[in-house]
Every structure is written in structure tokens, then in C-alpha cells.
């Protein structure tokens, strides 16, 4: 069904989405736990910064990434000395996807931490478990539904990322041309509508499947809480 260009875009999108999800997960767990458990003076600023990628135009995010992580960027110039290039390669596409999708991963994990039964943690503490042991043996397993939902949302959003990615890493076949960028490219070339349509249909199926999976996970978790 798919030609070489389409398969290349599919493979690259899956790789970018997978890496973005895996790298985001530990940071999302740490931030979600901290926001769920602690009140501090500038918490509203942290939450505003967390949600900022959701309201900023993706092109703005891509431009900011270029300023920060481009070869001559504020951070990128030092990464360049170390031999790490982010702009105009697939690693930069991972970074762009992480920035855009990170808020979607944090929120369900934070909700899981907020809704869990805190008495279980207190009981484990009174039985001699250290805070680290309580976190890994009690808190983290109870937050698993949120982590699964957050990972699905992050991966799905990474598959659909366009604006920040094309601004930061460009449209390079086999290197940065993910599915959304491939759809855009096919629509700009003669007789490319059929290839674009196939990728559009596949994107719809993947997005709908992710939403259905989230629904059933939430339903199962709610029944467990009610039981």
C-alpha cells in the first residue's frame, strides 16, 4: 500500500515518537509528582510555563528552538563543540516533539498522583519503608494508568507534530520528513494527492485508536477506584 517515501516517513515518525516518549517519561513523572504533592510560591509560574507550548503557535516554538539549539544558538553552539547537532536532523525532531507533547504527558500522571489513596503511602512509611521505597513500591504503581495514558498522548502528539518540527529541522527526506511533513510535501508536488491521502487516513486511524485506548484505560481505572 505504501511506497518507499511513505514508508520512510512512517519509520521516522515512529522513531521520533518513541524516543520523545521515552525521554519525556522520567521528567514528566518527576514534575507531575512534585506539582501534585507540593505547594510553593511560584507554582503558578511553573504551571503556566508547562502549558505554554499548548497555546503558542508551533512555528514560534520551532523558532525558539532554533535560537536556543541551532548551531550558533545559545545552547547549540556548546553542543556543537561536543559534536552534538540538533538542528536539521532527526534528533532535533525528537526535541521539537518533546517540547510540544510534554504537557500532555504530565497532566494525566499528575492527576493519578492526586487521586491515589495517600493512606497507603502513610501506612508503608509507618512500617519502616523509606520515602524512596514508598515512591517506587506504592506511588509509582498506583500512577501507572496516568503514565500509560500520558505516554499514549505523547506518542500520538509526536506523530502529528508539524509546525515546530519543520521550523527547527526542516524538510529533509529520510532525515526529518515525518508523516505530517510528508503529507505537506506530497500536496505540493504533482500527482502526490494519493500518497498524501493514504498518510492522512493512516493518521486518522492512529489518532482515533489512541483516543479509544485512553477511554478504555480511564474506564477501567474508574471502575477500579469505585470497587
JSON list of C-alpha atoms in Angstrom, two decimals:
[
{"chain": "A", "resi": 1, "resn": "UNK", "atom": "CA", "xyz": [0.00, 0.00, 0.00]},
{"chain": "A", "resi": 2, "resn": "UNK", "atom": "CA", "xyz": [2.81, 2.43, 0.80]},
{"chain": "A", "resi": 3, "resn": "UNK", "atom": "CA", "xyz": [5.75, 3.48, -1.36]},
{"chain": "A", "resi": 4, "resn": "UNK", "atom": "CA", "xyz": [9.37, 3.99, -0.24]},
{"chain": "A", "resi": 5, "resn": "UNK", "atom": "CA", "xyz": [8.87, 7.68, 0.58]},
{"chain": "A", "resi": 6, "resn": "UNK", "atom": "CA", "xyz": [5.79, 6.94, 2.65]},
{"chain": "A", "resi": 7, "resn": "UNK", "atom": "CA", "xyz": [7.46, 4.06, 4.49]},
{"chain": "A", "resi": 8, "resn": "UNK", "atom": "CA", "xyz": [10.46, 6.26, 5.24]},
{"chain": "A", "resi": 9, "resn": "UNK", "atom": "CA", "xyz": [8.17, 8.93, 6.73]},
{"chain": "A", "resi": 10, "resn": "UNK", "atom": "CA", "xyz": [6.30, 6.30, 8.76]},
{"chain": "A", "resi": 11, "resn": "UNK", "atom": "CA", "xyz": [9.51, 4.81, 10.13]},
{"chain": "A", "resi": 12, "resn": "UNK", "atom": "CA", "xyz": [10.94, 8.21, 11.02]},
{"chain": "A", "resi": 13, "resn": "UNK", "atom": "CA", "xyz": [7.72, 9.31, 12.72]},
{"chain": "A", "resi": 14, "resn": "UNK", "atom": "CA", "xyz": [7.61, 6.12, 14.79]},
{"chain": "A", "resi": 15, "resn": "UNK", "atom": "CA", "xyz": [11.27, 6.55, 15.78]},
{"chain": "A", "resi": 16, "resn": "UNK", "atom": "CA", "xyz": [10.80, 10.21, 16.72]},
{"chain": "A", "resi": 17, "resn": "UNK", "atom": "CA", "xyz": [7.61, 9.46, 18.66]},
{"chain": "A", "resi": 18, "resn": "UNK", "atom": "CA", "xyz": [9.18, 6.56, 20.54]},
{"chain": "A", "resi": 19, "resn": "UNK", "atom": "CA", "xyz": [12.32, 8.47, 21.53]},
{"chain": "A", "resi": 20, "resn": "UNK", "atom": "CA", "xyz": [10.29, 11.55, 22.52]},
{"chain": "A", "resi": 21, "resn": "UNK", "atom": "CA", "xyz": [8.02, 9.43, 24.73]},
{"chain": "A", "resi": 22, "resn": "UNK", "atom": "CA", "xyz": [10.85, 7.54, 26.42]},
{"chain": "A", "resi": 23, "resn": "UNK", "atom": "CA", "xyz": [12.90, 10.66, 27.13]},
{"chain": "A", "resi": 24, "resn": "UNK", "atom": "CA", "xyz": [9.89, 12.65, 28.36]},
{"chain": "A", "resi": 25, "resn": "UNK", "atom": "CA", "xyz": [8.59, 9.96, 30.71]},
{"chain": "A", "resi": 26, "resn": "UNK", "atom": "CA", "xyz": [11.04, 10.24, 33.66]},
{"chain": "A", "resi": 27, "resn": "UNK", "atom": "CA", "xyz": [10.91, 14.06, 33.60]},
{"chain": "A", "resi": 28, "resn": "UNK", "atom": "CA", "xyz": [7.12, 14.01, 33.37]},
{"chain": "A", "resi": 29, "resn": "UNK", "atom": "CA", "xyz": [6.85, 11.63, 36.34]},
{"chain": "A", "resi": 30, "resn": "UNK", "atom": "CA", "xyz": [9.16, 13.80, 38.46]},
{"chain": "A", "resi": 31, "resn": "UNK", "atom": "CA", "xyz": [7.39, 17.07, 37.60]},
{"chain": "A", "resi": 32, "resn": "UNK", "atom": "CA", "xyz": [3.90, 15.57, 37.94]},
{"chain": "A", "resi": 33, "resn": "UNK", "atom": "CA", "xyz": [4.73, 14.15, 41.37]},
{"chain": "A", "resi": 34, "resn": "UNK", "atom": "CA", "xyz": [6.20, 17.44, 42.56]},
{"chain": "A", "resi": 35, "resn": "UNK", "atom": "CA", "xyz": [3.23, 19.51, 41.33]},
{"chain": "A", "resi": 36, "resn": "UNK", "atom": "CA", "xyz": [0.76, 17.03, 42.84]},
{"chain": "A", "resi": 37, "resn": "UNK", "atom": "CA", "xyz": [2.40, 16.89, 46.27]},
{"chain": "A", "resi": 38, "resn": "UNK", "atom": "CA", "xyz": [3.86, 20.31, 46.97]},
{"chain": "A", "resi": 39, "resn": "UNK", "atom": "CA", "xyz": [2.65, 23.89, 47.17]},
{"chain": "A", "resi": 40, "resn": "UNK", "atom": "CA", "xyz": [5.24, 26.61, 46.62]},
{"chain": "A", "resi": 41, "resn": "UNK", "atom": "CA", "xyz": [5.27, 30.30, 45.93]},
{"chain": "A", "resi": 42, "resn": "UNK", "atom": "CA", "xyz": [5.84, 30.29, 42.18]},
{"chain": "A", "resi": 43, "resn": "UNK", "atom": "CA", "xyz": [3.83, 27.18, 41.40]},
{"chain": "A", "resi": 44, "resn": "UNK", "atom": "CA", "xyz": [1.53, 29.15, 39.11]},
{"chain": "A", "resi": 45, "resn": "UNK", "atom": "CA", "xyz": [4.54, 30.19, 37.04]},
{"chain": "A", "resi": 46, "resn": "UNK", "atom": "CA", "xyz": [5.70, 26.59, 36.67]},
{"chain": "A", "resi": 47, "resn": "UNK", "atom": "CA", "xyz": [2.21, 25.53, 35.61]},
{"chain": "A", "resi": 48, "resn": "UNK", "atom": "CA", "xyz": [1.99, 28.44, 33.15]},
{"chain": "A", "resi": 49, "resn": "UNK", "atom": "CA", "xyz": [5.35, 27.51, 31.60]},
{"chain": "A", "resi": 50, "resn": "UNK", "atom": "CA", "xyz": [4.23, 23.89, 31.41]},
{"chain": "A", "resi": 51, "resn": "UNK", "atom": "CA", "xyz": [1.11, 24.84, 29.45]},
{"chain": "A", "resi": 52, "resn": "UNK", "atom": "CA", "xyz": [2.85, 27.43, 27.27]},
{"chain": "A", "resi": 53, "resn": "UNK", "atom": "CA", "xyz": [3.60, 25.01, 24.39]},
{"chain": "A", "resi": 54, "resn": "UNK", "atom": "CA", "xyz": [-0.13, 24.25, 24.20]},
{"chain": "A", "resi": 55, "resn": "UNK", "atom": "CA", "xyz": [-1.08, 27.86, 23.42]},
{"chain": "A", "resi": 56, "resn": "UNK", "atom": "CA", "xyz": [1.95, 29.14, 21.50]},
{"chain": "A", "resi": 57, "resn": "UNK", "atom": "CA", "xyz": [1.92, 28.74, 17.71]},
{"chain": "A", "resi": 58, "resn": "UNK", "atom": "CA", "xyz": [4.10, 25.71, 16.87]},
{"chain": "A", "resi": 59, "resn": "UNK", "atom": "CA", "xyz": [6.16, 27.83, 14.46]},
{"chain": "A", "resi": 60, "resn": "UNK", "atom": "CA", "xyz": [7.10, 30.10, 17.38]},
{"chain": "A", "resi": 61, "resn": "UNK", "atom": "CA", "xyz": [8.27, 27.07, 19.34]},
{"chain": "A", "resi": 62, "resn": "UNK", "atom": "CA", "xyz": [10.34, 25.92, 16.38]},
{"chain": "A", "resi": 63, "resn": "UNK", "atom": "CA", "xyz": [11.93, 29.34, 16.01]},
{"chain": "A", "resi": 64, "resn": "UNK", "atom": "CA", "xyz": [12.76, 29.47, 19.73]},
{"chain": "A", "resi": 65, "resn": "UNK", "atom": "CA", "xyz": [14.33, 26.02, 19.48]},
{"chain": "A", "resi": 66, "resn": "UNK", "atom": "CA", "xyz": [16.39, 27.25, 16.54]},
{"chain": "A", "resi": 67, "resn": "UNK", "atom": "CA", "xyz": [17.60, 30.24, 18.56]},
{"chain": "A", "resi": 68, "resn": "UNK", "atom": "CA", "xyz": [18.49, 28.04, 21.52]},
{"chain": "A", "resi": 69, "resn": "UNK", "atom": "CA", "xyz": [19.71, 24.84, 19.89]},
{"chain": "A", "resi": 70, "resn": "UNK", "atom": "CA", "xyz": [20.80, 25.87, 16.40]},
{"chain": "A", "resi": 71, "resn": "UNK", "atom": "CA", "xyz": [24.47, 25.52, 15.50]},
{"chain": "A", "resi": 72, "resn": "UNK", "atom": "CA", "xyz": [25.05, 29.13, 16.56]},
{"chain": "A", "resi": 73, "resn": "UNK", "atom": "CA", "xyz": [22.34, 29.11, 19.21]},
{"chain": "A", "resi": 74, "resn": "UNK", "atom": "CA", "xyz": [22.71, 29.99, 22.87]},
{"chain": "A", "resi": 75, "resn": "UNK", "atom": "CA", "xyz": [22.98, 26.32, 23.83]},
{"chain": "A", "resi": 76, "resn": "UNK", "atom": "CA", "xyz": [23.57, 24.77, 20.44]},
{"chain": "A", "resi": 77, "resn": "UNK", "atom": "CA", "xyz": [26.99, 26.37, 19.99]},
{"chain": "A", "resi": 78, "resn": "UNK", "atom": "CA", "xyz": [28.28, 24.48, 23.02]},
{"chain": "A", "resi": 79, "resn": "UNK", "atom": "CA", "xyz": [26.60, 21.25, 21.93]},
{"chain": "A", "resi": 80, "resn": "UNK", "atom": "CA", "xyz": [28.30, 21.73, 18.54]},
{"chain": "A", "resi": 81, "resn": "UNK", "atom": "CA", "xyz": [31.69, 21.78, 20.27]},
{"chain": "A", "resi": 82, "resn": "UNK", "atom": "CA", "xyz": [30.78, 18.44, 21.85]},
{"chain": "A", "resi": 83, "resn": "UNK", "atom": "CA", "xyz": [29.79, 17.07, 18.44]},
{"chain": "A", "resi": 84, "resn": "UNK", "atom": "CA", "xyz": [26.04, 17.05, 19.10]},
{"chain": "A", "resi": 85, "resn": "UNK", "atom": "CA", "xyz": [23.90, 18.62, 16.39]},
{"chain": "A", "resi": 86, "resn": "UNK", "atom": "CA", "xyz": [20.15, 19.03, 16.91]},
{"chain": "A", "resi": 87, "resn": "UNK", "atom": "CA", "xyz": [19.05, 21.39, 14.14]},
{"chain": "A", "resi": 88, "resn": "UNK", "atom": "CA", "xyz": [18.17, 19.81, 10.79]},
{"chain": "A", "resi": 89, "resn": "UNK", "atom": "CA", "xyz": [18.39, 16.17, 11.87]},
{"chain": "A", "resi": 90, "resn": "UNK", "atom": "CA", "xyz": [16.07, 13.62, 13.45]},
{"chain": "A", "resi": 91, "resn": "UNK", "atom": "CA", "xyz": [17.37, 14.31, 16.98]},
{"chain": "A", "resi": 92, "resn": "UNK", "atom": "CA", "xyz": [16.04, 17.84, 16.64]},
{"chain": "A", "resi": 93, "resn": "UNK", "atom": "CA", "xyz": [12.69, 16.41, 15.55]},
{"chain": "A", "resi": 94, "resn": "UNK", "atom": "CA", "xyz": [12.66, 14.42, 18.81]},
{"chain": "A", "resi": 95, "resn": "UNK", "atom": "CA", "xyz": [13.36, 17.60, 20.80]},
{"chain": "A", "resi": 96, "resn": "UNK", "atom": "CA", "xyz": [10.59, 19.52, 19.00]},
{"chain": "A", "resi": 97, "resn": "UNK", "atom": "CA", "xyz": [8.13, 16.69, 19.66]},
{"chain": "A", "resi": 98, "resn": "UNK", "atom": "CA", "xyz": [9.15, 16.56, 23.31]},
{"chain": "A", "resi": 99, "resn": "UNK", "atom": "CA", "xyz": [8.53, 20.27, 23.82]},
{"chain": "A", "resi": 100, "resn": "UNK", "atom": "CA", "xyz": [5.09, 20.14, 22.21]},
{"chain": "A", "resi": 101, "resn": "UNK", "atom": "CA", "xyz": [3.92, 16.85, 23.75]},
{"chain": "A", "resi": 102, "resn": "UNK", "atom": "CA", "xyz": [5.39, 17.16, 27.26]},
{"chain": "A", "resi": 103, "resn": "UNK", "atom": "CA", "xyz": [2.34, 18.95, 28.79]},
{"chain": "A", "resi": 104, "resn": "UNK", "atom": "CA", "xyz": [0.05, 16.21, 27.50]},
{"chain": "A", "resi": 105, "resn": "UNK", "atom": "CA", "xyz": [2.13, 13.61, 29.30]},
{"chain": "A", "resi": 106, "resn": "UNK", "atom": "CA", "xyz": [2.42, 15.47, 32.60]},
{"chain": "A", "resi": 107, "resn": "UNK", "atom": "CA", "xyz": [-1.28, 16.15, 33.20]},
{"chain": "A", "resi": 108, "resn": "UNK", "atom": "CA", "xyz": [-2.64, 12.56, 33.39]},
{"chain": "A", "resi": 109, "resn": "UNK", "atom": "CA", "xyz": [0.32, 11.46, 35.53]},
{"chain": "A", "resi": 110, "resn": "UNK", "atom": "CA", "xyz": [-0.24, 14.38, 37.88]},
{"chain": "A", "resi": 111, "resn": "UNK", "atom": "CA", "xyz": [-3.94, 13.50, 38.12]},
{"chain": "A", "resi": 112, "resn": "UNK", "atom": "CA", "xyz": [-3.04, 9.92, 39.03]},
{"chain": "A", "resi": 113, "resn": "UNK", "atom": "CA", "xyz": [-0.80, 11.12, 41.85]},
{"chain": "A", "resi": 114, "resn": "UNK", "atom": "CA", "xyz": [-3.53, 13.46, 43.11]},
{"chain": "A", "resi": 115, "resn": "UNK", "atom": "CA", "xyz": [-6.28, 10.82, 43.07]},
{"chain": "A", "resi": 116, "resn": "UNK", "atom": "CA", "xyz": [-4.39, 7.95, 44.67]},
{"chain": "A", "resi": 117, "resn": "UNK", "atom": "CA", "xyz": [-5.07, 6.90, 48.25]},
{"chain": "A", "resi": 118, "resn": "UNK", "atom": "CA", "xyz": [-2.40, 8.67, 50.29]},
{"chain": "A", "resi": 119, "resn": "UNK", "atom": "CA", "xyz": [-3.11, 6.46, 53.31]},
{"chain": "A", "resi": 120, "resn": "UNK", "atom": "CA", "xyz": [-1.34, 3.57, 51.58]},
{"chain": "A", "resi": 121, "resn": "UNK", "atom": "CA", "xyz": [1.83, 5.66, 51.45]},
{"chain": "A", "resi": 122, "resn": "UNK", "atom": "CA", "xyz": [1.50, 6.64, 55.11]},
{"chain": "A", "resi": 123, "resn": "UNK", "atom": "CA", "xyz": [0.98, 3.01, 56.14]},
{"chain": "A", "resi": 124, "resn": "UNK", "atom": "CA", "xyz": [4.08, 1.93, 54.21]},
{"chain": "A", "resi": 125, "resn": "UNK", "atom": "CA", "xyz": [6.03, 4.70, 55.92]},
{"chain": "A", "resi": 126, "resn": "UNK", "atom": "CA", "xyz": [4.91, 3.62, 59.38]},
{"chain": "A", "resi": 127, "resn": "UNK", "atom": "CA", "xyz": [6.02, 0.07, 58.57]},
{"chain": "A", "resi": 128, "resn": "UNK", "atom": "CA", "xyz": [9.58, 1.29, 58.04]},
{"chain": "A", "resi": 129, "resn": "UNK", "atom": "CA", "xyz": [9.71, 1.98, 54.30]},
{"chain": "A", "resi": 130, "resn": "UNK", "atom": "CA", "xyz": [11.89, 4.92, 53.27]},
{"chain": "A", "resi": 131, "resn": "UNK", "atom": "CA", "xyz": [10.38, 7.70, 51.12]},
{"chain": "A", "resi": 132, "resn": "UNK", "atom": "CA", "xyz": [12.18, 6.29, 48.07]},
{"chain": "A", "resi": 133, "resn": "UNK", "atom": "CA", "xyz": [10.83, 2.80, 48.76]},
{"chain": "A", "resi": 134, "resn": "UNK", "atom": "CA", "xyz": [7.32, 4.20, 49.23]},
{"chain": "A", "resi": 135, "resn": "UNK", "atom": "CA", "xyz": [7.56, 6.04, 45.93]},
{"chain": "A", "resi": 136, "resn": "UNK", "atom": "CA", "xyz": [8.75, 3.03, 43.92]},
{"chain": "A", "resi": 137, "resn": "UNK", "atom": "CA", "xyz": [6.59, 0.40, 45.61]},
{"chain": "A", "resi": 138, "resn": "UNK", "atom": "CA", "xyz": [3.36, 2.34, 46.23]},
{"chain": "A", "resi": 139, "resn": "UNK", "atom": "CA", "xyz": [3.12, 5.69, 44.42]},
{"chain": "A", "resi": 140, "resn": "UNK", "atom": "CA", "xyz": [4.58, 4.71, 41.08]},
{"chain": "A", "resi": 141, "resn": "UNK", "atom": "CA", "xyz": [2.47, 1.54, 40.57]},
{"chain": "A", "resi": 142, "resn": "UNK", "atom": "CA", "xyz": [-0.70, 3.42, 41.53]},
{"chain": "A", "resi": 143, "resn": "UNK", "atom": "CA", "xyz": [0.14, 6.12, 38.97]},
{"chain": "A", "resi": 144, "resn": "UNK", "atom": "CA", "xyz": [0.59, 3.55, 36.20]},
{"chain": "A", "resi": 145, "resn": "UNK", "atom": "CA", "xyz": [-2.73, 4.36, 34.41]},
{"chain": "A", "resi": 146, "resn": "UNK", "atom": "CA", "xyz": [-1.73, 8.00, 34.17]},
{"chain": "A", "resi": 147, "resn": "UNK", "atom": "CA", "xyz": [1.70, 7.06, 32.85]},
{"chain": "A", "resi": 148, "resn": "UNK", "atom": "CA", "xyz": [0.15, 4.82, 30.19]},
{"chain": "A", "resi": 149, "resn": "UNK", "atom": "CA", "xyz": [-2.33, 7.48, 29.12]},
{"chain": "A", "resi": 150, "resn": "UNK", "atom": "CA", "xyz": [0.35, 10.18, 29.15]},
{"chain": "A", "resi": 151, "resn": "UNK", "atom": "CA", "xyz": [2.68, 8.02, 27.07]},
{"chain": "A", "resi": 152, "resn": "UNK", "atom": "CA", "xyz": [-0.05, 7.32, 24.51]},
{"chain": "A", "resi": 153, "resn": "UNK", "atom": "CA", "xyz": [-0.89, 11.02, 24.26]},
{"chain": "A", "resi": 154, "resn": "UNK", "atom": "CA", "xyz": [2.78, 11.99, 23.97]},
{"chain": "A", "resi": 155, "resn": "UNK", "atom": "CA", "xyz": [3.46, 9.40, 21.28]},
{"chain": "A", "resi": 156, "resn": "UNK", "atom": "CA", "xyz": [0.33, 10.33, 19.33]},
{"chain": "A", "resi": 157, "resn": "UNK", "atom": "CA", "xyz": [1.09, 14.04, 19.53]},
{"chain": "A", "resi": 158, "resn": "UNK", "atom": "CA", "xyz": [4.66, 13.38, 18.41]},
{"chain": "A", "resi": 159, "resn": "UNK", "atom": "CA", "xyz": [3.35, 11.55, 15.35]},
{"chain": "A", "resi": 160, "resn": "UNK", "atom": "CA", "xyz": [1.30, 14.61, 14.43]},
{"chain": "A", "resi": 161, "resn": "UNK", "atom": "CA", "xyz": [3.84, 17.33, 15.16]},
{"chain": "A", "resi": 162, "resn": "UNK", "atom": "CA", "xyz": [4.42, 19.64, 12.18]},
{"chain": "A", "resi": 163, "resn": "UNK", "atom": "CA", "xyz": [4.99, 23.35, 12.84]},
{"chain": "A", "resi": 164, "resn": "UNK", "atom": "CA", "xyz": [7.81, 23.25, 15.38]},
{"chain": "A", "resi": 165, "resn": "UNK", "atom": "CA", "xyz": [9.49, 20.36, 13.59]},
{"chain": "A", "resi": 166, "resn": "UNK", "atom": "CA", "xyz": [9.59, 21.87, 10.11]},
{"chain": "A", "resi": 167, "resn": "UNK", "atom": "CA", "xyz": [10.78, 25.21, 11.51]},
{"chain": "A", "resi": 168, "resn": "UNK", "atom": "CA", "xyz": [13.55, 23.69, 13.61]},
{"chain": "A", "resi": 169, "resn": "UNK", "atom": "CA", "xyz": [14.79, 20.77, 11.49]},
{"chain": "A", "resi": 170, "resn": "UNK", "atom": "CA", "xyz": [13.38, 21.46, 8.04]},
{"chain": "A", "resi": 171, "resn": "UNK", "atom": "CA", "xyz": [12.04, 19.04, 5.44]},
{"chain": "A", "resi": 172, "resn": "UNK", "atom": "CA", "xyz": [14.84, 16.59, 4.65]},
{"chain": "A", "resi": 173, "resn": "UNK", "atom": "CA", "xyz": [13.74, 13.26, 3.10]},
{"chain": "A", "resi": 174, "resn": "UNK", "atom": "CA", "xyz": [14.85, 10.31, 5.20]},
{"chain": "A", "resi": 175, "resn": "UNK", "atom": "CA", "xyz": [16.16, 12.56, 7.98]},
{"chain": "A", "resi": 176, "resn": "UNK", "atom": "CA", "xyz": [13.43, 14.95, 9.19]},
{"chain": "A", "resi": 177, "resn": "UNK", "atom": "CA", "xyz": [10.46, 14.28, 6.87]},
{"chain": "A", "resi": 178, "resn": "UNK", "atom": "CA", "xyz": [7.93, 12.81, 9.29]},
{"chain": "A", "resi": 179, "resn": "UNK", "atom": "CA", "xyz": [4.36, 11.87, 8.33]},
{"chain": "A", "resi": 180, "resn": "UNK", "atom": "CA", "xyz": [2.84, 15.38, 8.68]},
{"chain": "A", "resi": 181, "resn": "UNK", "atom": "CA", "xyz": [5.72, 16.94, 6.75]},
{"chain": "A", "resi": 182, "resn": "UNK", "atom": "CA", "xyz": [5.45, 14.20, 4.12]},
{"chain": "A", "resi": 183, "resn": "UNK", "atom": "CA", "xyz": [1.73, 14.95, 3.70]},
{"chain": "A", "resi": 184, "resn": "UNK", "atom": "CA", "xyz": [2.56, 18.62, 3.21]},
{"chain": "A", "resi": 185, "resn": "UNK", "atom": "CA", "xyz": [5.29, 17.76, 0.71]},
{"chain": "A", "resi": 186, "resn": "UNK", "atom": "CA", "xyz": [3.10, 15.36, -1.29]},
{"chain": "A", "resi": 187, "resn": "UNK", "atom": "CA", "xyz": [0.39, 18.00, -1.59]},
{"chain": "A", "resi": 188, "resn": "UNK", "atom": "CA", "xyz": [2.93, 20.38, -3.13]},
{"chain": "A", "resi": 189, "resn": "UNK", "atom": "CA", "xyz": [4.05, 18.00, -5.87]},
{"chain": "A", "resi": 190, "resn": "UNK", "atom": "CA", "xyz": [2.18, 16.80, -8.96]},
{"chain": "A", "resi": 191, "resn": "UNK", "atom": "CA", "xyz": [0.22, 13.57, -8.53]},
{"chain": "A", "resi": 192, "resn": "UNK", "atom": "CA", "xyz": [1.04, 13.48, -4.84]},
{"chain": "A", "resi": 193, "resn": "UNK", "atom": "CA", "xyz": [-2.56, 13.61, -3.63]},
{"chain": "A", "resi": 194, "resn": "UNK", "atom": "CA", "xyz": [-2.93, 9.82, -3.49]},
{"chain": "A", "resi": 195, "resn": "UNK", "atom": "CA", "xyz": [0.14, 9.35, -1.29]},
{"chain": "A", "resi": 196, "resn": "UNK", "atom": "CA", "xyz": [-0.97, 12.23, 0.92]},
{"chain": "A", "resi": 197, "resn": "UNK", "atom": "CA", "xyz": [-4.44, 10.72, 1.25]},
{"chain": "A", "resi": 198, "resn": "UNK", "atom": "CA", "xyz": [-3.03, 7.36, 2.37]},
{"chain": "A", "resi": 199, "resn": "UNK", "atom": "CA", "xyz": [-0.97, 9.03, 5.08]},
{"chain": "A", "resi": 200, "resn": "UNK", "atom": "CA", "xyz": [-3.94, 11.18, 6.13]},
{"chain": "A", "resi": 201, "resn": "UNK", "atom": "CA", "xyz": [-6.13, 8.09, 6.53]},
{"chain": "A", "resi": 202, "resn": "UNK", "atom": "CA", "xyz": [-3.41, 6.34, 8.50]},
{"chain": "A", "resi": 203, "resn": "UNK", "atom": "CA", "xyz": [-3.05, 9.39, 10.76]},
{"chain": "A", "resi": 204, "resn": "UNK", "atom": "CA", "xyz": [-6.78, 9.40, 11.41]},
{"chain": "A", "resi": 205, "resn": "UNK", "atom": "CA", "xyz": [-6.74, 5.71, 12.33]},
{"chain": "A", "resi": 206, "resn": "UNK", "atom": "CA", "xyz": [-3.79, 6.15, 14.70]},
{"chain": "A", "resi": 207, "resn": "UNK", "atom": "CA", "xyz": [-5.29, 9.22, 16.37]},
{"chain": "A", "resi": 208, "resn": "UNK", "atom": "CA", "xyz": [-8.69, 7.57, 16.79]},
{"chain": "A", "resi": 209, "resn": "UNK", "atom": "CA", "xyz": [-7.08, 4.41, 18.16]},
{"chain": "A", "resi": 210, "resn": "UNK", "atom": "CA", "xyz": [-5.16, 6.45, 20.73]},
{"chain": "A", "resi": 211, "resn": "UNK", "atom": "CA", "xyz": [-8.35, 8.16, 21.91]},
{"chain": "A", "resi": 212, "resn": "UNK", "atom": "CA", "xyz": [-10.19, 4.84, 22.16]},
{"chain": "A", "resi": 213, "resn": "UNK", "atom": "CA", "xyz": [-7.30, 3.34, 24.15]},
{"chain": "A", "resi": 214, "resn": "UNK", "atom": "CA", "xyz": [-7.37, 6.31, 26.53]},
{"chain": "A", "resi": 215, "resn": "UNK", "atom": "CA", "xyz": [-11.12, 5.90, 27.01]},
{"chain": "A", "resi": 216, "resn": "UNK", "atom": "CA", "xyz": [-10.91, 2.24, 27.95]},
{"chain": "A", "resi": 217, "resn": "UNK", "atom": "CA", "xyz": [-7.95, 2.81, 30.28]},
{"chain": "A", "resi": 218, "resn": "UNK", "atom": "CA", "xyz": [-9.87, 5.57, 32.07]},
{"chain": "A", "resi": 219, "resn": "UNK", "atom": "CA", "xyz": [-12.98, 3.40, 32.29]},
{"chain": "A", "resi": 220, "resn": "UNK", "atom": "CA", "xyz": [-11.01, 0.54, 33.78]},
{"chain": "A", "resi": 221, "resn": "UNK", "atom": "CA", "xyz": [-9.27, 2.83, 36.26]},
{"chain": "A", "resi": 222, "resn": "UNK", "atom": "CA", "xyz": [-12.55, 4.43, 37.35]},
{"chain": "A", "resi": 223, "resn": "UNK", "atom": "CA", "xyz": [-14.14, 1.02, 37.94]},
{"chain": "A", "resi": 224, "resn": "UNK", "atom": "CA", "xyz": [-11.13, 0.02, 39.99]},
{"chain": "A", "resi": 225, "resn": "UNK", "atom": "CA", "xyz": [-11.47, 3.15, 42.13]},
{"chain": "A", "resi": 226, "resn": "UNK", "atom": "CA", "xyz": [-15.20, 2.61, 42.59]},
{"chain": "A", "resi": 227, "resn": "UNK", "atom": "CA", "xyz": [-14.63, -1.03, 43.53]}
]
